Amino acid sequence: MKWIFSVLALALFSVVSGSPLEKRAGPNDTANIGYATLNGGTSGGSGGTVTTVSTLDALTAAVSGTGKKIVIISGTITGNTVVRVGSNTSVLGKSGATLNGVGLRVLDASNVIIRNLKINKVLADAGDAIGIQNASKVWVDHVDLWSDLSHDKDYYDGLLDITHGCTEITVSYSRLHDHYKGSLVGHSDSNGSEDTKITVTYAYNVFSNVNSRTPSFRFGKGHIYNNLFENNGDGINTRVGAQLLVENNVFSNCKKPLYSTDGGYAVARGNDFGGGANTAPSGTLNSVPYGYSLVSSGSVRSSVSGAGATLSF
């Protein structure tokens, strides 16, 4: 009988804390949160061939092309490059799977899932840890991205950059930490012709010890909710006409939690700015075209406790 009481106690804790019990992930899982659920959703390689890889050459070959496929990474793969991921692909990491110096690029592609991976120390001459460009329907979930702050700020590039008109993108339950330039949305101040259509959700992520871009958002629309921001420099930067909906996030020891440059806007509600200030002018993005559930700012820490590469396939 003791095990029954233990299960009930754990379930009760989950309800009280606002953090659902973590379930074992499946290779055929599809996006269930944010913009990536719209217009038929993001299924990646669900139902396709399954390949397990443990070398850079095998990874590069396995994720190429547009056929439906699930690629599972095992162990640590080391290099100094970025690997291009084709459409209709799920890239999943087994427990502990790590890309050391190897980034992933989703370029001119759609319907891609990246989950449960650790990616670190991708040099700037290779590219971003994860770079998403001119893409649609991408779900980045339970990843752990980092480098270090002991090198020059341009020694590495971005941890997770979303540029060139990407739509229906969701970043969820991920950790971005110990880095200079975290997550850039929108290519440049002069790229409005592409980037005004951008749509990105950030939900249940942790940004910690990041100097800037947590995220920096040009043009387009962004929904940023139930994230934890700790010990960062610049916070959420809404720029150049971006419209953000920023809800029930928690900031601790962040210099500028939410601010605007060059005419960016935000609707902010329910946030705990940790004594900092929201200086962004109020915008027009009061709702998003998908359903979602908010936890209170007081429950955010417990709700993101499982963020990062914590799944089991």
PDB file of C-alpha atoms in Angstrom:
ATOM      1  CA  MET A   1       0.000   0.000   0.000  1.00  0.00           C
ATOM      2  CA  LYS A   2       2.940   2.353   0.594  1.00  0.00           C
ATOM      3  CA  TRP A   3       3.556   2.729  -3.111  1.00  0.00           C
ATOM      4  CA  ILE A   4      -0.025   3.894  -3.624  1.00  0.00           C
ATOM      5  CA  PHE A   5       0.394   6.680  -1.079  1.00  0.00           C
ATOM      6  CA  SER A   6       3.713   7.638  -2.686  1.00  0.00           C
ATOM      7  CA  VAL A   7       2.109   7.964  -6.113  1.00  0.00           C
ATOM      8  CA  LEU A   8      -0.784   9.966  -4.695  1.00  0.00           C
ATOM      9  CA  ALA A   9       1.591  12.260  -2.826  1.00  0.00           C
ATOM     10  CA  LEU A  10       3.637  12.856  -5.960  1.00  0.00           C
ATOM     11  CA  ALA A  11       0.522  13.565  -8.000  1.00  0.00           C
ATOM     12  CA  LEU A  12      -0.714  15.985  -5.342  1.00  0.00           C
ATOM     13  CA  PHE A  13       2.641  17.782  -5.401  1.00  0.00           C
ATOM     14  CA  SER A  14       2.349  18.089  -9.167  1.00  0.00           C
ATOM     15  CA  VAL A  15      -1.067  19.704  -8.920  1.00  0.00           C
ATOM     16  CA  VAL A  16      -0.065  22.098  -6.153  1.00  0.00           C
ATOM     17  CA  SER A  17       3.202  23.138  -7.795  1.00  0.00           C
ATOM     18  CA  GLY A  18       1.728  23.529 -11.275  1.00  0.00           C
ATOM     19  CA  SER A  19       4.317  21.128 -12.704  1.00  0.00           C
ATOM     20  CA  PRO A  20       2.899  18.081 -14.488  1.00  0.00           C
ATOM     21  CA  LEU A  21       4.493  14.687 -13.955  1.00  0.00           C
ATOM     22  CA  GLU A  22       7.152  14.114 -16.603  1.00  0.00           C
ATOM     23  CA  LYS A  23       6.192  11.248 -18.867  1.00  0.00           C
ATOM     24  CA  ARG A  24       8.535   9.130 -20.898  1.00  0.00           C
ATOM     25  CA  ALA A  25       8.844  10.752 -24.311  1.00  0.00           C
ATOM     26  CA  GLY A  26       8.079   8.894 -27.499  1.00  0.00           C
ATOM     27  CA  PRO A  27       9.930   9.160 -30.819  1.00  0.00           C
ATOM     28  CA  ASN A  28       6.629   9.807 -32.604  1.00  0.00           C
ATOM     29  CA  ASP A  29       5.581  12.700 -30.347  1.00  0.00           C
ATOM     30  CA  THR A  30       4.277  15.792 -32.116  1.00  0.00           C
ATOM     31  CA  ALA A  31       4.303  19.440 -31.040  1.00  0.00           C
ATOM     32  CA  ASN A  32       1.753  20.153 -28.321  1.00  0.00           C
ATOM     33  CA  ILE A  33       2.492  23.757 -27.374  1.00  0.00           C
ATOM     34  CA  GLY A  34       2.596  27.183 -28.971  1.00  0.00           C
ATOM     35  CA  TYR A  35       2.738  28.364 -32.558  1.00  0.00           C
ATOM     36  CA  ALA A  36       4.155  25.014 -33.747  1.00  0.00           C
ATOM     37  CA  THR A  37       0.713  23.446 -33.199  1.00  0.00           C
ATOM     38  CA  LEU A  38      -1.050  25.588 -35.803  1.00  0.00           C
ATOM     39  CA  ASN A  39      -2.205  24.685 -39.315  1.00  0.00           C
ATOM     40  CA  GLY A  40      -1.901  20.939 -39.020  1.00  0.00           C
ATOM     41  CA  GLY A  41       0.822  21.033 -36.390  1.00  0.00           C
ATOM     42  CA  THR A  42       4.437  19.926 -36.358  1.00  0.00           C
ATOM     43  CA  SER A  43       4.955  16.177 -36.543  1.00  0.00           C
ATOM     44  CA  GLY A  44       8.573  15.998 -37.658  1.00  0.00           C
ATOM     45  CA  GLY A  45       9.466  12.490 -38.763  1.00  0.00           C
ATOM     46  CA  SER A  46       6.646  10.798 -36.865  1.00  0.00           C
ATOM     47  CA  GLY A  47       5.830   7.476 -38.494  1.00  0.00           C
ATOM     48  CA  GLY A  48       8.999   7.471 -40.588  1.00  0.00           C
ATOM     49  CA  THR A  49      12.154   5.407 -40.565  1.00  0.00           C
ATOM     50  CA  VAL A  50      14.181   5.307 -37.321  1.00  0.00           C
ATOM     51  CA  THR A  51      17.980   5.557 -37.369  1.00  0.00           C
ATOM     52  CA  THR A  52      20.352   5.723 -34.399  1.00  0.00           C
ATOM     53  CA  VAL A  53      23.654   7.537 -34.987  1.00  0.00           C
ATOM     54  CA  SER A  54      26.808   8.083 -32.952  1.00  0.00           C
ATOM     55  CA  THR A  55      29.204   9.735 -35.431  1.00  0.00           C
ATOM     56  CA  LEU A  56      29.239  13.064 -37.247  1.00  0.00           C
ATOM     57  CA  ASP A  57      29.196  11.485 -40.693  1.00  0.00           C
ATOM     58  CA  ALA A  58      26.260   9.255 -39.793  1.00  0.00           C
ATOM     59  CA  LEU A  59      24.325  12.199 -38.310  1.00  0.00           C
ATOM     60  CA  THR A  60      24.936  14.368 -41.359  1.00  0.00           C
ATOM     61  CA  ALA A  61      23.694  11.688 -43.723  1.00  0.00           C
ATOM     62  CA  ALA A  62      20.727  10.629 -41.600  1.00  0.00           C
ATOM     63  CA  VAL A  63      19.129  14.094 -41.232  1.00  0.00           C
ATOM     64  CA  SER A  64      19.455  15.115 -44.875  1.00  0.00           C
ATOM     65  CA  GLY A  65      16.659  15.071 -47.421  1.00  0.00           C
ATOM     66  CA  THR A  66      12.922  15.573 -47.092  1.00  0.00           C
ATOM     67  CA  GLY A  67      11.739  12.041 -46.431  1.00  0.00           C
ATOM     68  CA  LYS A  68       9.962  11.343 -43.157  1.00  0.00           C
ATOM     69  CA  LYS A  69      12.566  10.187 -40.617  1.00  0.00           C
ATOM     70  CA  ILE A  70      13.441   9.931 -36.925  1.00  0.00           C
ATOM     71  CA  VAL A  71      17.137  10.278 -36.087  1.00  0.00           C
ATOM     72  CA  ILE A  72      18.221   9.333 -32.578  1.00  0.00           C
ATOM     73  CA  ILE A  73      21.623  10.530 -31.363  1.00  0.00           C
ATOM     74  CA  SER A  74      23.548   8.315 -28.955  1.00  0.00           C
ATOM     75  CA  GLY A  75      26.622   9.386 -26.994  1.00  0.00           C
ATOM     76  CA  THR A  76      28.809  12.406 -27.753  1.00  0.00           C
ATOM     77  CA  ILE A  77      29.564  13.684 -31.238  1.00  0.00           C
ATOM     78  CA  THR A  78      32.415  16.188 -31.563  1.00  0.00           C
ATOM     79  CA  GLY A  79      33.364  18.501 -34.405  1.00  0.00           C
ATOM     80  CA  ASN A  80      33.500  22.088 -35.649  1.00  0.00           C
ATOM     81  CA  THR A  81      30.580  22.429 -38.006  1.00  0.00           C
ATOM     82  CA  VAL A  82      26.830  22.786 -38.332  1.00  0.00           C
ATOM     83  CA  VAL A  83      24.691  19.973 -39.696  1.00  0.00           C
ATOM     84  CA  ARG A  84      21.797  20.834 -41.978  1.00  0.00           C
ATOM     85  CA  VAL A  85      18.491  19.184 -41.057  1.00  0.00           C
ATOM     86  CA  GLY A  86      15.982  18.441 -43.808  1.00  0.00           C
ATOM     87  CA  SER A  87      12.211  18.735 -43.675  1.00  0.00           C
ATOM     88  CA  ASN A  88       9.998  16.119 -42.021  1.00  0.00           C
ATOM     89  CA  THR A  89      12.664  15.162 -39.507  1.00  0.00           C
ATOM     90  CA  SER A  90      12.774  14.483 -35.775  1.00  0.00           C
ATOM     91  CA  VAL A  91      16.243  14.767 -34.223  1.00  0.00           C
ATOM     92  CA  LEU A  92      16.140  13.222 -30.762  1.00  0.00           C
ATOM     93  CA  GLY A  93      18.787  12.588 -28.144  1.00  0.00           C
ATOM     94  CA  LYS A  94      19.064   9.524 -25.990  1.00  0.00           C
ATOM     95  CA  SER A  95      19.800  10.227 -22.335  1.00  0.00           C
ATOM     96  CA  GLY A  96      23.049  12.226 -22.179  1.00  0.00           C
ATOM     97  CA  ALA A  97      23.336  12.711 -25.960  1.00  0.00           C
ATOM     98  CA  THR A  98      25.665  15.650 -26.639  1.00  0.00           C
ATOM     99  CA  LEU A  99      26.852  17.612 -29.651  1.00  0.00           C
ATOM    100  CA  ASN A 100      30.203  19.159 -28.732  1.00  0.00           C
ATOM    101  CA  GLY A 101      31.109  21.926 -31.191  1.00  0.00           C
ATOM    102  CA  VAL A 102      28.459  20.686 -33.630  1.00  0.00           C
ATOM    103  CA  GLY A 103      25.395  22.815 -34.315  1.00  0.00           C
ATOM    104  CA  LEU A 104      22.141  22.114 -36.126  1.00  0.00           C
ATOM    105  CA  ARG A 105      20.737  24.288 -38.905  1.00  0.00           C
ATOM    106  CA  VAL A 106      17.149  24.189 -40.129  1.00  0.00           C
ATOM    107  CA  LEU A 107      17.378  26.135 -43.392  1.00  0.00           C
ATOM    108  CA  ASP A 108      14.643  26.377 -46.053  1.00  0.00           C
ATOM    109  CA  ALA A 109      12.846  23.487 -44.365  1.00  0.00           C
ATOM    110  CA  SER A 110       9.595  22.716 -42.588  1.00  0.00           C
ATOM    111  CA  ASN A 111       8.166  20.228 -40.100  1.00  0.00           C
ATOM    112  CA  VAL A 112      11.213  19.638 -37.895  1.00  0.00           C
ATOM    113  CA  ILE A 113      11.449  18.528 -34.250  1.00  0.00           C
ATOM    114  CA  ILE A 114      14.624  18.820 -32.136  1.00  0.00           C
ATOM    115  CA  ARG A 115      14.371  17.330 -28.625  1.00  0.00           C
ATOM    116  CA  ASN A 116      16.415  16.182 -25.659  1.00  0.00           C
ATOM    117  CA  LEU A 117      19.853  17.241 -26.896  1.00  0.00           C
ATOM    118  CA  LYS A 118      22.815  18.925 -25.247  1.00  0.00           C
ATOM    119  CA  ILE A 119      24.671  21.240 -27.625  1.00  0.00           C
ATOM    120  CA  ASN A 120      27.691  23.209 -26.475  1.00  0.00           C
ATOM    121  CA  LYS A 121      30.610  25.367 -27.586  1.00  0.00           C
ATOM    122  CA  VAL A 122      29.820  25.737 -31.279  1.00  0.00           C
ATOM    123  CA  LEU A 123      32.403  28.201 -32.590  1.00  0.00           C
ATOM    124  CA  ALA A 124      31.265  31.309 -34.452  1.00  0.00           C
ATOM    125  CA  ASP A 125      33.081  30.276 -37.623  1.00  0.00           C
ATOM    126  CA  ALA A 126      30.800  27.229 -37.726  1.00  0.00           C
ATOM    127  CA  GLY A 127      27.519  28.921 -36.773  1.00  0.00           C
ATOM    128  CA  ASP A 128      24.809  28.873 -34.126  1.00  0.00           C
ATOM    129  CA  ALA A 129      24.166  26.012 -31.742  1.00  0.00           C
ATOM    130  CA  ILE A 130      20.707  25.868 -33.348  1.00  0.00           C
ATOM    131  CA  GLY A 131      20.013  28.123 -36.313  1.00  0.00           C
ATOM    132  CA  ILE A 132      16.532  28.261 -37.849  1.00  0.00           C
ATOM    133  CA  GLN A 133      16.263  30.248 -41.086  1.00  0.00           C
ATOM    134  CA  ASN A 134      13.443  30.639 -43.603  1.00  0.00           C
ATOM    135  CA  ALA A 135      11.694  27.703 -41.957  1.00  0.00           C
ATOM    136  CA  SER A 136       8.236  26.834 -40.687  1.00  0.00           C
ATOM    137  CA  LYS A 137       6.764  24.385 -38.200  1.00  0.00           C
ATOM    138  CA  VAL A 138       9.756  23.782 -35.945  1.00  0.00           C
ATOM    139  CA  TRP A 139       9.534  22.519 -32.359  1.00  0.00           C
ATOM    140  CA  VAL A 140      12.654  22.840 -30.189  1.00  0.00           C
ATOM    141  CA  ASP A 141      11.943  21.108 -26.897  1.00  0.00           C
ATOM    142  CA  HIS A 142      13.974  19.990 -23.865  1.00  0.00           C
ATOM    143  CA  VAL A 143      17.357  21.051 -25.201  1.00  0.00           C
ATOM    144  CA  ASP A 144      20.336  22.282 -23.179  1.00  0.00           C
ATOM    145  CA  LEU A 145      22.468  24.917 -24.937  1.00  0.00           C
ATOM    146  CA  TRP A 146      25.589  26.607 -23.569  1.00  0.00           C
ATOM    147  CA  SER A 147      29.193  27.684 -24.122  1.00  0.00           C
ATOM    148  CA  ASP A 148      31.164  29.860 -21.682  1.00  0.00           C
ATOM    149  CA  LEU A 149      31.810  33.506 -20.830  1.00  0.00           C
ATOM    150  CA  SER A 150      35.587  33.195 -20.656  1.00  0.00           C
ATOM    151  CA  HIS A 151      36.143  33.980 -24.343  1.00  0.00           C
ATOM    152  CA  ASP A 152      35.394  37.126 -26.356  1.00  0.00           C
ATOM    153  CA  LYS A 153      31.681  37.667 -27.071  1.00  0.00           C
ATOM    154  CA  ASP A 154      32.199  36.864 -30.751  1.00  0.00           C
ATOM    155  CA  TYR A 155      34.131  33.633 -30.158  1.00  0.00           C
ATOM    156  CA  TYR A 156      30.769  31.835 -30.283  1.00  0.00           C
ATOM    157  CA  ASP A 157      27.646  32.911 -32.164  1.00  0.00           C
ATOM    158  CA  GLY A 158      24.052  32.506 -30.972  1.00  0.00           C
ATOM    159  CA  LEU A 159      22.660  29.646 -28.961  1.00  0.00           C
ATOM    160  CA  LEU A 160      19.304  29.639 -30.742  1.00  0.00           C
ATOM    161  CA  ASP A 161      18.695  32.083 -33.604  1.00  0.00           C
ATOM    162  CA  ILE A 162      15.408  32.256 -35.533  1.00  0.00           C
ATOM    163  CA  THR A 163      15.673  34.467 -38.612  1.00  0.00           C
ATOM    164  CA  HIS A 164      14.593  35.136 -42.197  1.00  0.00           C
ATOM    165  CA  GLY A 165      10.832  34.965 -41.878  1.00  0.00           C
ATOM    166  CA  CYS A 166      10.356  31.828 -39.776  1.00  0.00           C
ATOM    167  CA  THR A 167       6.777  30.966 -38.828  1.00  0.00           C
ATOM    168  CA  GLU A 168       5.073  28.560 -36.423  1.00  0.00           C
ATOM    169  CA  ILE A 169       8.114  28.031 -34.211  1.00  0.00           C
ATOM    170  CA  THR A 170       7.977  26.864 -30.578  1.00  0.00           C
ATOM    171  CA  VAL A 171      10.832  26.723 -28.063  1.00  0.00           C
ATOM    172  CA  SER A 172       9.791  24.921 -24.886  1.00  0.00           C
ATOM    173  CA  TYR A 173      11.250  23.403 -21.716  1.00  0.00           C
ATOM    174  CA  SER A 174      14.817  24.273 -22.718  1.00  0.00           C
ATOM    175  CA  ARG A 175      17.846  25.714 -20.934  1.00  0.00           C
ATOM    176  CA  LEU A 176      20.042  28.413 -22.450  1.00  0.00           C
ATOM    177  CA  HIS A 177      22.930  29.369 -20.190  1.00  0.00           C
ATOM    178  CA  ASP A 178      26.506  30.592 -19.778  1.00  0.00           C
ATOM    179  CA  HIS A 179      26.765  32.441 -23.053  1.00  0.00           C
ATOM    180  CA  TYR A 180      27.032  35.970 -24.444  1.00  0.00           C
ATOM    181  CA  LYS A 181      24.374  36.015 -27.194  1.00  0.00           C
ATOM    182  CA  GLY A 182      21.386  33.861 -26.327  1.00  0.00           C
ATOM    183  CA  SER A 183      18.517  33.887 -28.819  1.00  0.00           C
ATOM    184  CA  LEU A 184      18.106  36.297 -31.726  1.00  0.00           C
ATOM    185  CA  VAL A 185      14.772  36.534 -33.545  1.00  0.00           C
ATOM    186  CA  GLY A 186      14.808  38.519 -36.797  1.00  0.00           C
ATOM    187  CA  HIS A 187      17.845  38.824 -39.022  1.00  0.00           C
ATOM    188  CA  SER A 188      18.573  42.574 -39.112  1.00  0.00           C
ATOM    189  CA  ASP A 189      16.960  45.990 -38.825  1.00  0.00           C
ATOM    190  CA  SER A 190      16.676  46.131 -42.628  1.00  0.00           C
ATOM    191  CA  ASN A 191      15.065  42.716 -43.086  1.00  0.00           C
ATOM    192  CA  GLY A 192      11.470  43.636 -42.353  1.00  0.00           C
ATOM    193  CA  SER A 193      10.256  42.405 -45.744  1.00  0.00           C
ATOM    194  CA  GLU A 194      10.970  38.843 -44.564  1.00  0.00           C
ATOM    195  CA  ASP A 195      10.784  39.050 -40.814  1.00  0.00           C
ATOM    196  CA  THR A 196       7.455  40.779 -40.205  1.00  0.00           C
ATOM    197  CA  LYS A 197       5.744  37.396 -40.639  1.00  0.00           C
ATOM    198  CA  ILE A 198       7.766  35.728 -37.859  1.00  0.00           C
ATOM    199  CA  THR A 199       5.764  33.875 -35.188  1.00  0.00           C
ATOM    200  CA  VAL A 200       7.563  32.296 -32.207  1.00  0.00           C
ATOM    201  CA  THR A 201       6.505  30.927 -28.820  1.00  0.00           C
ATOM    202  CA  TYR A 202       8.905  30.651 -25.860  1.00  0.00           C
ATOM    203  CA  ALA A 203       7.335  28.679 -23.003  1.00  0.00           C
ATOM    204  CA  TYR A 204       8.720  27.050 -19.847  1.00  0.00           C
ATOM    205  CA  ASN A 205      12.361  27.786 -20.652  1.00  0.00           C
ATOM    206  CA  VAL A 206      15.239  28.829 -18.405  1.00  0.00           C
ATOM    207  CA  PHE A 207      17.675  31.568 -19.434  1.00  0.00           C
ATOM    208  CA  SER A 208      20.545  31.849 -16.946  1.00  0.00           C
ATOM    209  CA  ASN A 209      23.895  33.627 -16.947  1.00  0.00           C
ATOM    210  CA  VAL A 210      23.333  34.976 -20.467  1.00  0.00           C
ATOM    211  CA  ASN A 211      24.679  38.424 -21.330  1.00  0.00           C
ATOM    212  CA  SER A 212      22.036  39.471 -23.875  1.00  0.00           C
ATOM    213  CA  ARG A 213      19.298  38.339 -26.289  1.00  0.00           C
ATOM    214  CA  THR A 214      16.988  36.540 -23.901  1.00  0.00           C
ATOM    215  CA  PRO A 215      15.532  36.887 -26.513  1.00  0.00           C
ATOM    216  CA  SER A 216      16.115  39.870 -28.785  1.00  0.00           C
ATOM    217  CA  PHE A 217      13.096  40.086 -31.070  1.00  0.00           C
ATOM    218  CA  ARG A 218      12.869  42.111 -34.312  1.00  0.00           C
ATOM    219  CA  PHE A 219       9.630  42.445 -36.250  1.00  0.00           C
ATOM    220  CA  GLY A 220       6.994  39.697 -36.157  1.00  0.00           C
ATOM    221  CA  LYS A 221       5.039  38.344 -33.209  1.00  0.00           C
ATOM    222  CA  GLY A 222       6.270  36.546 -30.110  1.00  0.00           C
ATOM    223  CA  HIS A 223       4.503  34.901 -27.184  1.00  0.00           C
ATOM    224  CA  ILE A 224       6.813  34.568 -24.184  1.00  0.00           C
ATOM    225  CA  TYR A 225       5.233  32.940 -21.143  1.00  0.00           C
ATOM    226  CA  ASN A 226       6.094  31.034 -17.968  1.00  0.00           C
ATOM    227  CA  ASN A 227       9.856  31.310 -18.473  1.00  0.00           C
ATOM    228  CA  LEU A 228      12.512  31.815 -15.790  1.00  0.00           C
ATOM    229  CA  PHE A 229      15.255  34.418 -16.304  1.00  0.00           C
ATOM    230  CA  GLU A 230      18.146  34.381 -13.813  1.00  0.00           C
ATOM    231  CA  ASN A 231      21.386  36.371 -13.557  1.00  0.00           C
ATOM    232  CA  ASN A 232      21.190  37.781 -17.074  1.00  0.00           C
ATOM    233  CA  GLY A 233      22.336  41.095 -18.507  1.00  0.00           C
ATOM    234  CA  ASP A 234      19.899  42.415 -21.094  1.00  0.00           C
ATOM    235  CA  GLY A 235      16.488  40.787 -20.882  1.00  0.00           C
ATOM    236  CA  ILE A 236      13.665  40.522 -23.403  1.00  0.00           C
ATOM    237  CA  ASN A 237      14.380  43.162 -26.050  1.00  0.00           C
ATOM    238  CA  THR A 238      11.479  44.054 -28.332  1.00  0.00           C
ATOM    239  CA  ARG A 239      12.817  45.864 -31.384  1.00  0.00           C
ATOM    240  CA  VAL A 240      11.903  47.468 -34.696  1.00  0.00           C
ATOM    241  CA  GLY A 241       8.142  46.957 -34.670  1.00  0.00           C
ATOM    242  CA  ALA A 242       8.047  43.574 -32.917  1.00  0.00           C
ATOM    243  CA  GLN A 243       4.813  42.809 -31.083  1.00  0.00           C
ATOM    244  CA  LEU A 244       5.232  40.603 -28.001  1.00  0.00           C
ATOM    245  CA  LEU A 245       2.834  39.094 -25.487  1.00  0.00           C
ATOM    246  CA  VAL A 246       4.840  38.558 -22.287  1.00  0.00           C
ATOM    247  CA  GLU A 247       2.990  36.673 -19.548  1.00  0.00           C
ATOM    248  CA  ASN A 248       3.733  35.225 -16.101  1.00  0.00           C
ATOM    249  CA  ASN A 249       7.501  35.122 -16.429  1.00  0.00           C
ATOM    250  CA  VAL A 250       9.911  35.376 -13.499  1.00  0.00           C
ATOM    251  CA  PHE A 251      13.073  37.497 -13.498  1.00  0.00           C
ATOM    252  CA  SER A 252      15.798  37.346 -10.857  1.00  0.00           C
ATOM    253  CA  ASN A 253      18.900  39.550 -10.915  1.00  0.00           C
ATOM    254  CA  CYS A 254      18.305  40.738 -14.482  1.00  0.00           C
ATOM    255  CA  LYS A 255      19.386  44.275 -15.337  1.00  0.00           C
ATOM    256  CA  LYS A 256      16.686  45.063 -17.917  1.00  0.00           C
ATOM    257  CA  PRO A 257      13.895  42.482 -17.717  1.00  0.00           C
ATOM    258  CA  LEU A 258      11.784  43.856 -20.591  1.00  0.00           C
ATOM    259  CA  TYR A 259      12.724  46.844 -22.717  1.00  0.00           C
ATOM    260  CA  SER A 260      12.362  48.318 -26.192  1.00  0.00           C
ATOM    261  CA  THR A 261      14.724  49.708 -28.796  1.00  0.00           C
ATOM    262  CA  ASP A 262      13.793  51.312 -32.118  1.00  0.00           C
ATOM    263  CA  GLY A 263      10.046  51.002 -31.715  1.00  0.00           C
ATOM    264  CA  GLY A 264       9.381  47.532 -30.368  1.00  0.00           C
ATOM    265  CA  TYR A 265       6.236  46.836 -28.318  1.00  0.00           C
ATOM    266  CA  ALA A 266       4.967  44.441 -25.678  1.00  0.00           C
ATOM    267  CA  VAL A 267       1.808  43.601 -23.794  1.00  0.00           C
ATOM    268  CA  ALA A 268       3.052  42.501 -20.363  1.00  0.00           C
ATOM    269  CA  ARG A 269       0.884  40.939 -17.674  1.00  0.00           C
ATOM    270  CA  GLY A 270       1.362  38.751 -14.636  1.00  0.00           C
ATOM    271  CA  ASN A 271       5.162  38.940 -14.639  1.00  0.00           C
ATOM    272  CA  ASP A 272       7.475  39.079 -11.627  1.00  0.00           C
ATOM    273  CA  PHE A 273      10.208  41.477 -12.727  1.00  0.00           C
ATOM    274  CA  GLY A 274      12.248  40.882  -9.570  1.00  0.00           C
ATOM    275  CA  GLY A 275      12.493  44.552  -8.716  1.00  0.00           C
ATOM    276  CA  GLY A 276      13.439  45.513 -12.271  1.00  0.00           C
ATOM    277  CA  ALA A 277      11.332  47.579 -14.639  1.00  0.00           C
ATOM    278  CA  ASN A 278       9.355  47.021 -17.795  1.00  0.00           C
ATOM    279  CA  THR A 279      10.162  49.974 -20.044  1.00  0.00           C
ATOM    280  CA  ALA A 280       8.639  48.655 -23.298  1.00  0.00           C
ATOM    281  CA  PRO A 281       5.682  50.616 -24.682  1.00  0.00           C
ATOM    282  CA  SER A 282       2.392  48.763 -24.710  1.00  0.00           C
ATOM    283  CA  GLY A 283       1.625  46.923 -27.923  1.00  0.00           C
ATOM    284  CA  THR A 284      -1.352  45.338 -29.676  1.00  0.00           C
ATOM    285  CA  LEU A 285      -0.698  41.586 -29.308  1.00  0.00           C
ATOM    286  CA  ASN A 286      -3.287  40.800 -26.657  1.00  0.00           C
ATOM    287  CA  SER A 287      -4.024  37.217 -27.715  1.00  0.00           C
ATOM    288  CA  VAL A 288      -2.607  34.350 -29.766  1.00  0.00           C
ATOM    289  CA  PRO A 289      -4.385  31.913 -32.117  1.00  0.00           C
ATOM    290  CA  TYR A 290      -3.877  28.778 -30.010  1.00  0.00           C
ATOM    291  CA  GLY A 291      -4.969  27.557 -26.615  1.00  0.00           C
ATOM    292  CA  TYR A 292      -2.584  27.526 -23.662  1.00  0.00           C
ATOM    293  CA  SER A 293      -2.623  27.339 -19.872  1.00  0.00           C
ATOM    294  CA  LEU A 294      -0.693  29.739 -17.667  1.00  0.00           C
ATOM    295  CA  VAL A 295       0.779  28.916 -14.292  1.00  0.00           C
ATOM    296  CA  SER A 296       1.126  31.789 -11.852  1.00  0.00           C
ATOM    297  CA  SER A 297       4.484  33.509 -11.579  1.00  0.00           C
ATOM    298  CA  GLY A 298       4.831  31.938  -8.138  1.00  0.00           C
ATOM    299  CA  SER A 299       4.754  28.458  -9.707  1.00  0.00           C
ATOM    300  CA  VAL A 300       7.147  29.107 -12.590  1.00  0.00           C
ATOM    301  CA  ARG A 301      10.274  27.811 -10.831  1.00  0.00           C
ATOM    302  CA  SER A 302       8.715  24.448 -10.093  1.00  0.00           C
ATOM    303  CA  SER A 303       7.169  24.277 -13.559  1.00  0.00           C
ATOM    304  CA  VAL A 304      10.552  24.638 -15.306  1.00  0.00           C
ATOM    305  CA  SER A 305      12.393  22.243 -13.005  1.00  0.00           C
ATOM    306  CA  GLY A 306      12.361  19.610 -15.751  1.00  0.00           C
ATOM    307  CA  ALA A 307      13.652  21.920 -18.466  1.00  0.00           C
ATOM    308  CA  GLY A 308      16.726  20.873 -20.413  1.00  0.00           C
ATOM    309  CA  ALA A 309      17.699  17.479 -21.796  1.00  0.00           C
ATOM    310  CA  THR A 310      15.773  15.519 -19.176  1.00  0.00           C
ATOM    311  CA  LEU A 311      13.609  13.224 -21.288  1.00  0.00           C
ATOM    312  CA  SER A 312      13.975   9.496 -21.830  1.00  0.00           C
ATOM    313  CA  PHE A 313      13.292   7.833 -25.166  1.00  0.00           C
TER     314      PHE A 313
END
